[in-house]
Coordinates of C-alpha atoms in Angstrom, one line a residue:
X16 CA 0.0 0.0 0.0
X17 CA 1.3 3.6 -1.0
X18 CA 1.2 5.8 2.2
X19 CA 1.7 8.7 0.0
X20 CA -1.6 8.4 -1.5
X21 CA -3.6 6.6 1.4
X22 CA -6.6 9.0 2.3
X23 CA -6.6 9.1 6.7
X24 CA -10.8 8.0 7.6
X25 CA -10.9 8.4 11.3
X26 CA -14.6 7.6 10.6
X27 CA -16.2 4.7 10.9
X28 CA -18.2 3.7 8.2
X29 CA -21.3 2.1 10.1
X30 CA -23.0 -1.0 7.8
X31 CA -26.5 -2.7 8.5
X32 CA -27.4 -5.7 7.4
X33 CA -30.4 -6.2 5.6
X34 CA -31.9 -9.0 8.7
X35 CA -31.2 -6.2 10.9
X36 CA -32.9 -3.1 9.3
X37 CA -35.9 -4.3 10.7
X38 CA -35.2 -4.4 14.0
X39 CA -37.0 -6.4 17.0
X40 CA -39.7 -5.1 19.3
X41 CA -39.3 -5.4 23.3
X42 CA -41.7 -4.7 26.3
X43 CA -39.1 -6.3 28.9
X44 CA -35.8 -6.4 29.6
X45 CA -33.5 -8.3 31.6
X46 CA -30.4 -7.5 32.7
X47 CA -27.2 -9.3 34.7
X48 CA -23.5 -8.8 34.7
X49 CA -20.3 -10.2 35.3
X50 CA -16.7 -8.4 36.3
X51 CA -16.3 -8.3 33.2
X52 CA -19.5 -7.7 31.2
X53 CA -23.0 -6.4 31.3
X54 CA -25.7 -8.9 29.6
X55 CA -29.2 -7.3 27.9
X56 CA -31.7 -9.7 27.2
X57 CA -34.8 -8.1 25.3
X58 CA -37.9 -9.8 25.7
X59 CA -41.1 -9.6 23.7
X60 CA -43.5 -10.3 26.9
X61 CA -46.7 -12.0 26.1
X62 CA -47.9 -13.9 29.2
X63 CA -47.7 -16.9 29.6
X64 CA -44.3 -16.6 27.9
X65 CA -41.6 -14.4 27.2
X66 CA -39.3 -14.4 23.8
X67 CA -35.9 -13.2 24.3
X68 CA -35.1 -11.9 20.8
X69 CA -32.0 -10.0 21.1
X70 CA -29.1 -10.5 23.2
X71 CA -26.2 -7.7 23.6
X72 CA -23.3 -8.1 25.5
X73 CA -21.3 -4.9 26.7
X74 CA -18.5 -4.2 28.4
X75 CA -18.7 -2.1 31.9
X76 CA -17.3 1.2 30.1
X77 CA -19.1 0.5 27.3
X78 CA -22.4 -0.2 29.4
X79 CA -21.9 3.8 31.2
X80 CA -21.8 5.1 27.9
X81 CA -25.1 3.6 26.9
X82 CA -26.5 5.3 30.2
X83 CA -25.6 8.4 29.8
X84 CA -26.3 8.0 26.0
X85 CA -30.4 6.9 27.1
X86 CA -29.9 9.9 29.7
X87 CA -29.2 12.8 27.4
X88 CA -31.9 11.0 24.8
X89 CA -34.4 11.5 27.4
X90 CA -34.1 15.0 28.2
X91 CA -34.2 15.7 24.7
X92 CA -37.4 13.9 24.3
X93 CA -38.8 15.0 27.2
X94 CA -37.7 18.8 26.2
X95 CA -39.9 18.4 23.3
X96 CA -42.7 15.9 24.4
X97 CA -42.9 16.5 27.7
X98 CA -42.3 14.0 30.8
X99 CA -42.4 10.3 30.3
X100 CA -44.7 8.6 33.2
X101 CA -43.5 5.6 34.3
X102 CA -45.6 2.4 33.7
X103 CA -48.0 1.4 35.9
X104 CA -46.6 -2.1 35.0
X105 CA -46.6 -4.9 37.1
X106 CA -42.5 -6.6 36.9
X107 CA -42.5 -10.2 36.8
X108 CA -40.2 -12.2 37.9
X109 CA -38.7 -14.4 35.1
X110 CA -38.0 -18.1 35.6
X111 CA -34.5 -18.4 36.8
X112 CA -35.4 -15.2 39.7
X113 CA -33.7 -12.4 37.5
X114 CA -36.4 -9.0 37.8
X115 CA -37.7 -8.0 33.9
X116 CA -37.1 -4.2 33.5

């Protein structure tokens, strides 16, 4: 490779698959973590049962970003839309004791 002529991207170019693009609905999350990891399991809750259908594993840095990401989100929403009531939803406990979110 030339370095004389290689353009310098600090971007990254993002890509999204096409089985991806259409995302997956969730009404529940559960959440558990390790030393070295944080573990998001989103469920599609409809009683009797409960679908995980999308895992994401993050790492403890990674996992405070993603809070103060949702954090900022919020305010902005809220700024605009007004406050966001919590649901009056009742948290079941999943099968192996973990609360759903």
């Amino acid at each position: 490779m030339d370095n004389n002529n290689a353009e310098h991207n600090d971007e990254l170019q993002i890509q999204l698959p096409q089985e991806v693009q259409r995302g997956v609905y969730a009404n529940q999350m559960m959440l558990s973590h390790t030393r070295e990891e944080f573990v998001l399991d989103f469920i599609l809750a409809t009683p009797p049962v409960g679908l995980v259908n999308a895992r994401v594993l993050v790492s403890p840095s990674h996992a405070r970003r993603i809070v103060t990401a949702l954090q900022e989100n919020i305010g902005r929403y809220e700024a605009v839309h007004g406050a966001i009531e919590p649901a009056n939803a009742t948290i079941l406990p999943a099968s192996n004791n973990q609360p759903l979110i």
